[in-house]
Coordinates of C-alpha atoms in Angstrom, one line a residue:
X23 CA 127.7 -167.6 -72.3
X24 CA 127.7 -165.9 -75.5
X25 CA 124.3 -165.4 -77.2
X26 CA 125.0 -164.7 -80.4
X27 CA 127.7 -166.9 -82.0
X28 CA 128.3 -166.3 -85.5
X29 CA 127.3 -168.2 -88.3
X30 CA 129.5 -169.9 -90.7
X31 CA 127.4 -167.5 -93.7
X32 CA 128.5 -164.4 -91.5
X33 CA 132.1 -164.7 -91.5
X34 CA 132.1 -166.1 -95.3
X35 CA 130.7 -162.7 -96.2
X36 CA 132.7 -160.3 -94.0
X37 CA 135.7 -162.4 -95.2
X38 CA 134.5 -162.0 -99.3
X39 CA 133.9 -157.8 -98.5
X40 CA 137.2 -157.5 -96.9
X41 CA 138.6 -159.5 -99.9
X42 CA 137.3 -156.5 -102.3
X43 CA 138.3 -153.6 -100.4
X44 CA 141.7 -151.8 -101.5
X45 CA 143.8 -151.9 -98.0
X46 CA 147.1 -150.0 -97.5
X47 CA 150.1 -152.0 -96.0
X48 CA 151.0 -151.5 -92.3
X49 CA 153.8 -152.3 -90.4
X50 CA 153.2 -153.4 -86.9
X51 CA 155.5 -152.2 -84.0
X52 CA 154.9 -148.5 -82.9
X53 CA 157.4 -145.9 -82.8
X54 CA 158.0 -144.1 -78.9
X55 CA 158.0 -140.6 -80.3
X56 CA 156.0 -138.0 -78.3
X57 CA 152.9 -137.5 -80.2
X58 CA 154.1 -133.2 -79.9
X59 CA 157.7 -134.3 -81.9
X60 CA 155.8 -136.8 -84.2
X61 CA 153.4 -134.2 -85.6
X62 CA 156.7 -131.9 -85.9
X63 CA 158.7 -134.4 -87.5
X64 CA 155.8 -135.2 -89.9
X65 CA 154.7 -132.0 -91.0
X66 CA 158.8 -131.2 -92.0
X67 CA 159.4 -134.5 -93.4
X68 CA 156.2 -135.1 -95.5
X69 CA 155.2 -138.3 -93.4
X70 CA 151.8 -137.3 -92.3
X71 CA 148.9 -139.0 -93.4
X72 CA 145.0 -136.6 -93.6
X73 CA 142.6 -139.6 -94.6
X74 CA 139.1 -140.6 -93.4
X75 CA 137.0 -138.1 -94.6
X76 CA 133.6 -138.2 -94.1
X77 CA 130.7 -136.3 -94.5
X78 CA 128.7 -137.6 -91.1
X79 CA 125.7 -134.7 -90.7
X80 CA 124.0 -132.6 -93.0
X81 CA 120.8 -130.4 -91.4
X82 CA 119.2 -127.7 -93.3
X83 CA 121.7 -124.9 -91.9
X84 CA 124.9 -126.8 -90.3
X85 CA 127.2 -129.8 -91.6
X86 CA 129.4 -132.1 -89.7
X87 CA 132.5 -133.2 -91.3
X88 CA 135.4 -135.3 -89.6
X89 CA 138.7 -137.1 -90.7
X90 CA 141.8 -138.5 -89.0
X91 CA 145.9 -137.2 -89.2
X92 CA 148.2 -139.9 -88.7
X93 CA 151.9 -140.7 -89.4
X94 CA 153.0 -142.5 -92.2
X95 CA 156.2 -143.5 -90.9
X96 CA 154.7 -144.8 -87.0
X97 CA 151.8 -147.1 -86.6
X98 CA 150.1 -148.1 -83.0
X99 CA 150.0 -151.3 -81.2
X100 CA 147.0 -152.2 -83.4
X101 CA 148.9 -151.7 -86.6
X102 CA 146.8 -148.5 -88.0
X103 CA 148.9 -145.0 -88.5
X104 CA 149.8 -143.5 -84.9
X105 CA 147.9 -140.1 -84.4
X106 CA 149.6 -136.9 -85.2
X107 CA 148.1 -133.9 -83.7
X108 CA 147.5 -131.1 -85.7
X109 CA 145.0 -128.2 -86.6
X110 CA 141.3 -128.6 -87.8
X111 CA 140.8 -126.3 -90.9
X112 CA 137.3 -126.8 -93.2
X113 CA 136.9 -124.4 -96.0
X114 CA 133.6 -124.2 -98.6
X115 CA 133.2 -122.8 -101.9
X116 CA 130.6 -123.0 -104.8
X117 CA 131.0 -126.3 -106.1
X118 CA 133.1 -126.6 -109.9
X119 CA 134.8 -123.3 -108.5
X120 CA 138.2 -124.2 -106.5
X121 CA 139.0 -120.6 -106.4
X122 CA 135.8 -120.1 -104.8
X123 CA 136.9 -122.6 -101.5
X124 CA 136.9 -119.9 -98.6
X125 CA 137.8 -121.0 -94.9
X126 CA 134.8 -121.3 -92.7
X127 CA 136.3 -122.9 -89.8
X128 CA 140.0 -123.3 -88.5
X129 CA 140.6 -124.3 -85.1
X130 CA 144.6 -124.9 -83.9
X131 CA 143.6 -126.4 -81.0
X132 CA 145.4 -130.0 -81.4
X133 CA 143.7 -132.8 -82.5
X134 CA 144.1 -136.2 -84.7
X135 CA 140.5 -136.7 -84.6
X136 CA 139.2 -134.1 -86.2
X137 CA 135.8 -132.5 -85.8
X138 CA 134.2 -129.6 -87.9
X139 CA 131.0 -128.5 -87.6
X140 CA 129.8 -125.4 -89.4
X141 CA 126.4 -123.4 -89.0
X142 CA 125.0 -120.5 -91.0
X143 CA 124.2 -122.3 -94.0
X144 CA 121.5 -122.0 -96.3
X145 CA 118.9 -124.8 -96.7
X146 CA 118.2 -126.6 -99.8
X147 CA 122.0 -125.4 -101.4
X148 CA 124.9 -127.4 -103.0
X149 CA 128.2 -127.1 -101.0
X150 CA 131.8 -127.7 -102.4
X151 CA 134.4 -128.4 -99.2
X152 CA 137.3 -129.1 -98.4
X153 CA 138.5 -130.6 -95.0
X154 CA 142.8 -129.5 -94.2
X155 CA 145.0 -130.4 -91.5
X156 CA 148.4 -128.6 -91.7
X157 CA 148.0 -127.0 -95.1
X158 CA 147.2 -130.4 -96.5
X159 CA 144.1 -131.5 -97.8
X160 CA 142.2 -134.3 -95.9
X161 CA 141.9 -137.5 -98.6
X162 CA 138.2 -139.7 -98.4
X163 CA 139.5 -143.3 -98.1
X164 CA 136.5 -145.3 -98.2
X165 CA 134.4 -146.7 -100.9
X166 CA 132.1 -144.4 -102.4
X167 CA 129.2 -146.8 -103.1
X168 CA 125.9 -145.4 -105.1
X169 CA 123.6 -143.3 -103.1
X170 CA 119.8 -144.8 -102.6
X171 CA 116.3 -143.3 -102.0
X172 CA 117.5 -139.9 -102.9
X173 CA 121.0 -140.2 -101.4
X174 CA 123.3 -137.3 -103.5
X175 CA 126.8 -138.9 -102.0
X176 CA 129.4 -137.8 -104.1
X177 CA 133.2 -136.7 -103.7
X178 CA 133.7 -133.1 -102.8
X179 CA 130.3 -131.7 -102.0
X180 CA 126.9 -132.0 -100.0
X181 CA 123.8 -130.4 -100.1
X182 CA 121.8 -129.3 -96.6
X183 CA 118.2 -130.2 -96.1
X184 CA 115.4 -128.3 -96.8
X185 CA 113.8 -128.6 -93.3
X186 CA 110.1 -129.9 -92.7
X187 CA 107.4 -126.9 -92.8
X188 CA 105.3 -125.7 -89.7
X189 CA 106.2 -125.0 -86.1
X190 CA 109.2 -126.8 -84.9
X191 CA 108.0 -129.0 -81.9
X192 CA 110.6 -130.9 -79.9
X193 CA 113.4 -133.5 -80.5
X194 CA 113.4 -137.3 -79.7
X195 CA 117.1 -138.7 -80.0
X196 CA 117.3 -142.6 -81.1
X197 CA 120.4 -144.6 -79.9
X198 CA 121.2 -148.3 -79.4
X199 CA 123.9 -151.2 -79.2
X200 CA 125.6 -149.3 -75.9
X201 CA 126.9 -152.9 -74.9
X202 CA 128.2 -151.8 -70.9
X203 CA 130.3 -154.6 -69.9
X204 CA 131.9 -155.4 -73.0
X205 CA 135.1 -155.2 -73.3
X206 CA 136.7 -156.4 -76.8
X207 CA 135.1 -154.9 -79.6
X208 CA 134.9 -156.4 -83.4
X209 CA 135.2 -160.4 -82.8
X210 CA 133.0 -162.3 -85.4
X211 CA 133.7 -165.9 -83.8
X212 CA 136.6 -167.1 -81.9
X213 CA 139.5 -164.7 -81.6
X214 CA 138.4 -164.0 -85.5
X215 CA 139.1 -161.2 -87.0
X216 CA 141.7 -159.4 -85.1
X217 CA 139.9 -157.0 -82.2
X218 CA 140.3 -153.7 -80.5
X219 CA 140.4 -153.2 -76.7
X220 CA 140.8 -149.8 -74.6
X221 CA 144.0 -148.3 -73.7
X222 CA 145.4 -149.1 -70.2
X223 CA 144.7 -146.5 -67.5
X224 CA 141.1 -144.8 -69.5
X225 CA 137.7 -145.4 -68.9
X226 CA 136.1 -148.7 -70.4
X227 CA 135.0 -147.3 -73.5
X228 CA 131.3 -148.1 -73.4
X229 CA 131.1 -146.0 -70.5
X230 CA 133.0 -143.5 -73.0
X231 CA 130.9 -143.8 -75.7
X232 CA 127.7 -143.5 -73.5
X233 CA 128.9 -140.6 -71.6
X234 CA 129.7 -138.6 -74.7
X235 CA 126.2 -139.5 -76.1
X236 CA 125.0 -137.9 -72.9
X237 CA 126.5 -135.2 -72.9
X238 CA 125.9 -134.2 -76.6
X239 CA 121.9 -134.3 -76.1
X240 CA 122.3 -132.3 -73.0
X241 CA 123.7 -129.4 -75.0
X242 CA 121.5 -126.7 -76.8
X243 CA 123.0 -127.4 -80.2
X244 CA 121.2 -130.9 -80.4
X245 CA 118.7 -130.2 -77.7
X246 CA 116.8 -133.4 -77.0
X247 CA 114.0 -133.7 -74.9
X248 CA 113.5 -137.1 -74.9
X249 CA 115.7 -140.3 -75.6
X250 CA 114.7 -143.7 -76.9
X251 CA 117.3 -146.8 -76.1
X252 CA 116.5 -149.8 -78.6
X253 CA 118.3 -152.3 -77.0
X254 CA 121.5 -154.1 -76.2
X255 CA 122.2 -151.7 -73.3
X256 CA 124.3 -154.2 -71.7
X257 CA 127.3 -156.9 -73.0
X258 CA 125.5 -160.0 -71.5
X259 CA 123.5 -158.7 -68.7
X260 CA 125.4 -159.1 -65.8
X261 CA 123.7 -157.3 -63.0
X262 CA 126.6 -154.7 -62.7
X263 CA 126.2 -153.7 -66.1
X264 CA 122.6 -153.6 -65.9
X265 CA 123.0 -151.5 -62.6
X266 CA 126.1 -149.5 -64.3
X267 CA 124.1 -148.3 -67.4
X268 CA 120.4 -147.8 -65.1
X269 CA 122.8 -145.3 -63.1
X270 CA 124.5 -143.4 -66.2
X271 CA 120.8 -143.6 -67.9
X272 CA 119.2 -142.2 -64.8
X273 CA 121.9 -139.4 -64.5
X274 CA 120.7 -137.8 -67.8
X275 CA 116.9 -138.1 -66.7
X276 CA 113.9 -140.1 -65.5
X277 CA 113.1 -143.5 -67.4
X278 CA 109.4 -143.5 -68.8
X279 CA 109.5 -139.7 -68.7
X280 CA 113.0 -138.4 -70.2
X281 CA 114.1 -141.9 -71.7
X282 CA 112.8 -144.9 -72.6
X283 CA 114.3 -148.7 -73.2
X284 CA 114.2 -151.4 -75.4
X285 CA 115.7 -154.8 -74.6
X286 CA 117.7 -156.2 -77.1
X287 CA 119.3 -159.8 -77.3
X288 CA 122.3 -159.2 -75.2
X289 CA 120.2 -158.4 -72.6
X290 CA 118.0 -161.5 -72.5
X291 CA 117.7 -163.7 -69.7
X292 CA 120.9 -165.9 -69.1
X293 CA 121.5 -168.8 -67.2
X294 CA 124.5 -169.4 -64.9
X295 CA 125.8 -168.8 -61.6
X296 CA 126.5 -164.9 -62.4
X297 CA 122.9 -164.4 -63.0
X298 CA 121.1 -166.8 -60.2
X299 CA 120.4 -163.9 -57.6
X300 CA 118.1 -162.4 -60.5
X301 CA 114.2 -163.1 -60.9
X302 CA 113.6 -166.3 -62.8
X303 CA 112.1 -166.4 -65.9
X304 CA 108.3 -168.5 -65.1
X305 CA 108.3 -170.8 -68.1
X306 CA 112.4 -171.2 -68.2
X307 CA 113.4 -171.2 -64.4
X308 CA 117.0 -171.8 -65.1
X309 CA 117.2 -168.3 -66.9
X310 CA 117.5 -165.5 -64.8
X311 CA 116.1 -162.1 -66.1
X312 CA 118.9 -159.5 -64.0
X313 CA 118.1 -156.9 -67.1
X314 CA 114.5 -157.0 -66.4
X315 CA 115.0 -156.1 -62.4
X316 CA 116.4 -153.1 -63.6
X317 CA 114.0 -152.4 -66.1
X318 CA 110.7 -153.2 -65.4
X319 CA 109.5 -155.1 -68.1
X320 CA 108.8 -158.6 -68.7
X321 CA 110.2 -160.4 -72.1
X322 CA 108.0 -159.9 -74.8
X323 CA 106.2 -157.4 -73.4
X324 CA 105.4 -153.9 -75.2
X325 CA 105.5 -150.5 -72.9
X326 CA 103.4 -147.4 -74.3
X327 CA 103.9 -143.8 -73.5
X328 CA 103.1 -140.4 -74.8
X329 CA 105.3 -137.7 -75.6
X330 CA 103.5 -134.2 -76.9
X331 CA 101.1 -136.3 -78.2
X332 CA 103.1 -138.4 -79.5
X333 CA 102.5 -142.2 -79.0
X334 CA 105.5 -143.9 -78.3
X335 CA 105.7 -147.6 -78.3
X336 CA 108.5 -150.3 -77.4
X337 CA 108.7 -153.5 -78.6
X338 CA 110.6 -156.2 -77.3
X339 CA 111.7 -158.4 -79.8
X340 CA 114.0 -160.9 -78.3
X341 CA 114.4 -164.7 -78.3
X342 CA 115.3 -166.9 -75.0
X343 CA 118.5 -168.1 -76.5
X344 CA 119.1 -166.7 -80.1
X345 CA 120.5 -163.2 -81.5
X346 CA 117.4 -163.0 -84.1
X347 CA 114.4 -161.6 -83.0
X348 CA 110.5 -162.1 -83.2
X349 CA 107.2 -161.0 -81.6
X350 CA 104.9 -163.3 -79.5
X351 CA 101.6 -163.9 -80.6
X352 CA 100.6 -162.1 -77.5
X353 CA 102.6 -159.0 -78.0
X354 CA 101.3 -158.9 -81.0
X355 CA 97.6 -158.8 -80.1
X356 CA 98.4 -156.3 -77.2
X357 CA 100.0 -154.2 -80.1
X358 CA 96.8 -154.3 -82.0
X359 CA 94.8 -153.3 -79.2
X360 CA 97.0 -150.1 -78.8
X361 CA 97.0 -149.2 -82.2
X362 CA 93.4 -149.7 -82.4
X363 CA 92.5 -146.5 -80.2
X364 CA 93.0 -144.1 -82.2
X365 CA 94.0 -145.0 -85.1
X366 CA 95.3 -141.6 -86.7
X367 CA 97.5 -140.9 -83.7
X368 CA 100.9 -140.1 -84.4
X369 CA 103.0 -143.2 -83.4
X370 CA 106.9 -144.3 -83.3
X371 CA 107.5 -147.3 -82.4
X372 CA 111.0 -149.0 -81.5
X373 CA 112.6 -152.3 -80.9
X374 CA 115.7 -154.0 -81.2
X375 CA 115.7 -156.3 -84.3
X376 CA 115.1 -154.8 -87.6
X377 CA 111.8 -155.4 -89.4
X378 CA 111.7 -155.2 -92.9
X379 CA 112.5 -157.7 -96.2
X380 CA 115.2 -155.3 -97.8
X381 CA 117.2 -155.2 -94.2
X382 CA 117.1 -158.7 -93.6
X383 CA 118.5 -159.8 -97.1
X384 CA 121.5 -156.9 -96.3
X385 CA 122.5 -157.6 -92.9
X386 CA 125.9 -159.0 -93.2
X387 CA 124.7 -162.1 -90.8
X388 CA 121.7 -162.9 -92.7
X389 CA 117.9 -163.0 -92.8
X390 CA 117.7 -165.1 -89.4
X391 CA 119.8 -162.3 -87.7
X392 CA 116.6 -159.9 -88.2
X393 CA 112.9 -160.0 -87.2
X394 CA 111.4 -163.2 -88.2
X395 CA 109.9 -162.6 -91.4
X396 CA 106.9 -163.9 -90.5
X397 CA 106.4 -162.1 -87.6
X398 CA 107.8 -159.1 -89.5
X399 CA 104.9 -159.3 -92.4
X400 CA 102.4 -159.0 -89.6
X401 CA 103.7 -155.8 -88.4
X402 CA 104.0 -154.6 -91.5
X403 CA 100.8 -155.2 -92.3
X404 CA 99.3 -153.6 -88.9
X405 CA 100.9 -150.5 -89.1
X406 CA 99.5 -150.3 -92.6
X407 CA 96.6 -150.8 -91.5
X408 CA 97.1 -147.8 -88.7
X409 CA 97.6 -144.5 -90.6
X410 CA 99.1 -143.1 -87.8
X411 CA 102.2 -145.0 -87.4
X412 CA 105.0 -143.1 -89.4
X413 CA 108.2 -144.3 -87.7
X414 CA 110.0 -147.2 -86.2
X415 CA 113.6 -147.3 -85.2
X416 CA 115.7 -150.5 -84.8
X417 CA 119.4 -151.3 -83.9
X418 CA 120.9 -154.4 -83.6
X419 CA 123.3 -154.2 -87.2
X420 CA 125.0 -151.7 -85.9
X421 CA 124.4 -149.6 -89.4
X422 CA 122.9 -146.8 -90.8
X423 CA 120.7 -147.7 -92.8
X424 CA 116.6 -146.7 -93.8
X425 CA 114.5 -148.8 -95.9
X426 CA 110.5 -149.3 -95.9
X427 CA 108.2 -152.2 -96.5
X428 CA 108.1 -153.7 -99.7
X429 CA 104.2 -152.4 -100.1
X430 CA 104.2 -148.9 -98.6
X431 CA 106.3 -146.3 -98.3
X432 CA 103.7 -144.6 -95.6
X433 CA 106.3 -146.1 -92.4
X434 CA 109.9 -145.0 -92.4
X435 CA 112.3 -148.2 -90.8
X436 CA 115.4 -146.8 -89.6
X437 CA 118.4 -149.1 -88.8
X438 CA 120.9 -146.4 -86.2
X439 CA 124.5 -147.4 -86.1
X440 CA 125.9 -148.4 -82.8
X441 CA 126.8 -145.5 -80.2
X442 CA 129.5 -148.3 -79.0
X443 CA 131.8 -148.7 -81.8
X444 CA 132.4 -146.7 -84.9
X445 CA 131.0 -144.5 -86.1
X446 CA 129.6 -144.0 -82.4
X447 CA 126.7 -141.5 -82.4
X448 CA 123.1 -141.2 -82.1
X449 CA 120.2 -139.7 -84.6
X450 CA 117.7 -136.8 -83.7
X451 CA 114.2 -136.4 -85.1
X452 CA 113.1 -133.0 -85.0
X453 CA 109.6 -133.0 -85.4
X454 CA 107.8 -130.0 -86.6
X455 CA 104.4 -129.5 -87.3
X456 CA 104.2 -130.3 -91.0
X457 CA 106.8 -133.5 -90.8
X458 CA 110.7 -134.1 -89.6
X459 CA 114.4 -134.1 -90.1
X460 CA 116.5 -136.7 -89.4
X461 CA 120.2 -136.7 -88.8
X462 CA 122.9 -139.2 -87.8
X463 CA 125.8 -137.3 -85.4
X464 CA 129.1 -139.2 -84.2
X465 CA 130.0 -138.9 -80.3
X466 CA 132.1 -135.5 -80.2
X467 CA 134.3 -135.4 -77.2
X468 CA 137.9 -136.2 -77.5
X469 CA 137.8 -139.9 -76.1
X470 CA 134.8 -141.2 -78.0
X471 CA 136.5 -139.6 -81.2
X472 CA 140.1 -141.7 -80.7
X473 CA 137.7 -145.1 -79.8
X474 CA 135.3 -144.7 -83.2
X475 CA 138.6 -144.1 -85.4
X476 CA 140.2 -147.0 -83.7
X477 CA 137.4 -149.2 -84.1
X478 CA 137.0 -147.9 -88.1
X479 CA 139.7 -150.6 -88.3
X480 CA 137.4 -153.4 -87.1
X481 CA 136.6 -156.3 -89.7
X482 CA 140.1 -155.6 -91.4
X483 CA 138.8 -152.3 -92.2
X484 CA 135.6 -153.7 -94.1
X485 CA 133.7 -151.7 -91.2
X486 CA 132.7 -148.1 -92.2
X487 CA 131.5 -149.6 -95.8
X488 CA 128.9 -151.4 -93.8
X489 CA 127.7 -149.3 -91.3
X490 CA 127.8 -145.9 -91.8
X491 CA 125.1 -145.7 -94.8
X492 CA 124.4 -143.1 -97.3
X493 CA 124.4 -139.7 -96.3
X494 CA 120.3 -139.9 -97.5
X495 CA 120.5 -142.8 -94.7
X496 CA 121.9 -140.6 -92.3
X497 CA 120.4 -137.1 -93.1
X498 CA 116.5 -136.8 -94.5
X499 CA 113.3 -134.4 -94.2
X500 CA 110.4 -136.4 -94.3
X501 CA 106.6 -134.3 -95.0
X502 CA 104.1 -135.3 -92.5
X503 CA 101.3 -134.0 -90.5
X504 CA 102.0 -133.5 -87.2
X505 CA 100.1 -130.6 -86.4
X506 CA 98.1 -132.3 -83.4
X507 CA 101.3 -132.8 -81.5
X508 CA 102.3 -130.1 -79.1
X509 CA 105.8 -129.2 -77.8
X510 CA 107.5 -130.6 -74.8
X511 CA 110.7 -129.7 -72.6
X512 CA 113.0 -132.7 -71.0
X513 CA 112.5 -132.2 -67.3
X514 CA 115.9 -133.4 -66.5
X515 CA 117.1 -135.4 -63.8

């Protein structure tokens, strides 16, 4: 059963952005060449290709940068240019100066998916960079749309953070949309637009794309101590991907202590024979809840926690049969009972369905795919009414994106692209004592790198215009007193 067919509206407006978007031709049937003779070949004859440049992560003192060599002369079973191997060279220089371009990185391990990150640099200042694969100078290939809300995107050049004042505290990393189970990635409605699957012989790639997420907050360079999971954890809930993702989950650390969960709408209850040996739903027997047996947490119910003093709150905003989302009149009330202790207590909330007026009339699906706006005006107007509550964090658009309500500015609502799919990553709050930092990171091991850049290509390339957001969506500081939160350390499993 599919929960979340797609409207008519959605694929009118993925079909007009593709229709505006300045595509390359590409033949199909891929060349046989080993991918060590293709990059030689390449290089001599001036066949390869050094696109996709993006500026992914910008902190105070580092900056992630990544982009894609492929040849021009071979193309996958997909279509798309096949990879070509090569070195990872990033150079940066004062910005105007060309001359002044110095490398800062070069690595000739390799690689067609190429990932540079750089530390050591200073807060607050204007880089110029330049990203080079075999002598030749990586190319930007999407649209560079206007930045918003202070956004500074612009060809050439970034500027790092100034970071928050005050003691830094700990880090709580935000992910969502892993979809375990799923198996075709990019269909809109039927066998429309054309899709990506996973090479023969490697891991299913939301096992891929979870692992690598994994892994990445393990290490001390991102250093999270706690994870929040808002929602769609699973394809359609089946209880071996509700067991499957519980077990990789549970590897990293302990849920309610180290992570905590979300459900979204592809893990409501379901009905059918795969889902019968699951706990019934009481007022919809012939729905079966498999996702909750894992998870202990009843539909539309909210789970509260503390972390440093922080007060951490998930919100689960999914229908019985429907990808929008909305809050029960009883969830609700048990949220304003929560919020009413203690008022000024610092307080992130999550769910799965985005909440505010400015993401509902962007999302690609429309308004309805969203929190009902109804609902949504009432939480608004709660956390307004709780000065504490700086923060909530949705998935479910599988885009980067940050907006606020229409009245306030006091509650940041941050959209996180998928961890599944391009641009596959995760974001990290670092919370000091006098606000936090914010920054978006793509998946970094070699498999989740070669799935994101094939599934760029989803929605005949239309994809990375949508989802990956401004780099002021991505990467912000945010002033804010935190001073009564204390640190913590993730336990581990």
């Amino acid at each position: 059963m599919d929960c979340c067919p797609s409207s008519r509206r959605q694929a009118l407006v993925w079909a007009g952005l593709v229709a505006t978007l300045p595509f390359a031709d590409s033949a199909m049937g891929a060349g046989t060449a080993s991918a060590a003779t293709r990059s030689a070949a390449d290089v001599r004859s001036g066949a390869l290709l050094v696109t996709d440049l993006e500026v992914v992560t910008v902190t105070d003192t580092s900056a992630v940068i990544t982009w894609f060599t492929g040849s021009k002369a071979e193309v996958d079973r997909y279509g798309a240019p096949a990879p070509v191997p090569t070195d990872t060279e990033l150079l940066l220089g004062e910005p105007g100066n060309p001359g002044s371009l110095r490398t800062v990185l070069h690595d000739t391990g390799p690689t067609a998916f190429h990932y540079a990150e750089v530390h050591g640099l200073e807060p607050g200042r204007t880089y110029a960079f330049m990203g080079r694969s075999a002598g030749q100078a990586a190319q930007q290939s999407m649209l560079q749309f206007p930045g918003s809300g202070g956004s500074m995107d612009a060809p050439g050049v970034f500027t790092t953070l100034v970071p928050p004042p005050g003691r830094y505290l700990f880090t709580v990393a935000l992910c969502n949309d892993l979809h375990m189970g799923e198996q075709t990635s990019g269909i809109i409605v039927g066998d429309w637009p054309p899709s990506f699957q996973q090479d023969p012989g490697l891991p299913p790639y939301p096992e891929v794309m979870l692992g690598a997420l994994l892994d990445d907050l393990r290490k001390p360079d991102r250093g999270a101590d706690v994870l929040l999971v808002a929602g769609d954890l699973t394809a359609e809930a089946k209880p071996r991907d509700v067991a499957r993702v519980r077990q990789l989950l549970d590897g990293w650390g302990t849920l309610n202590r180290d992570y905590f969960v979300a459900r979204g709408n592809h893990d409501r209850p379901h009905v059918g024979p795969d889902y019968a040996g699951c706990a019934p739903v009481p007022s919809a027997a012939d729905h079966h809840d498999c996702w909750g047996d894992a998870f202990p947490y009843r539909r539309q119910t909210l789970s509260s926690h503390e972390v440093g003093g922080l007060r951490v709150i998930g919100l689960d905003t999914t229908m019985l049969d429907a990808a929008g989302g909305t809050l029960d009149e009883s969830q609700l009330a048990d949220l304003q009972h929560v919020l009413r202790h203690d008022r000024d207590r610092p307080t992130l909330l999550f769910g799965h369905h985005p909440v505010t007026f400015e993401s509902a009339v962007t999302t690609a699906a429309g308004p309805a795919f969203d929190l009902d706006q109804g609902k949504a005006r009432k939480l608004e107007a709660l956390y307004h009414r709780t000065p504490g509550v700086f923060f909530h964090h949705a998935g479910h658009t599988h885009r980067n994106k940050r907006t606020f309500a229409q009245e306030s500015q006091a509650v940041e609502f941050l959209e996180v692209a998928a961890t599944k799919e391009y641009p596959g990553g995760y974001a990290l709050v670092r919370c000091h004592t006098g606000g936090y930092q914010v920054n978006f990171y793509k998946t970094r091991s070699e498999l989740a790198r070669r799935w994101s850049q094939r599934t760029r290509a989803e929605y005949f390339g239309a994809w990375p215009h949508y989802t990956l957001g401004t780099a002021a969506d991505r990467n912000h500081t945010v002033l804010r007193d935190l001073s009564g939160l204390h640190p913590v350390h993730r336990s581990g499993s």
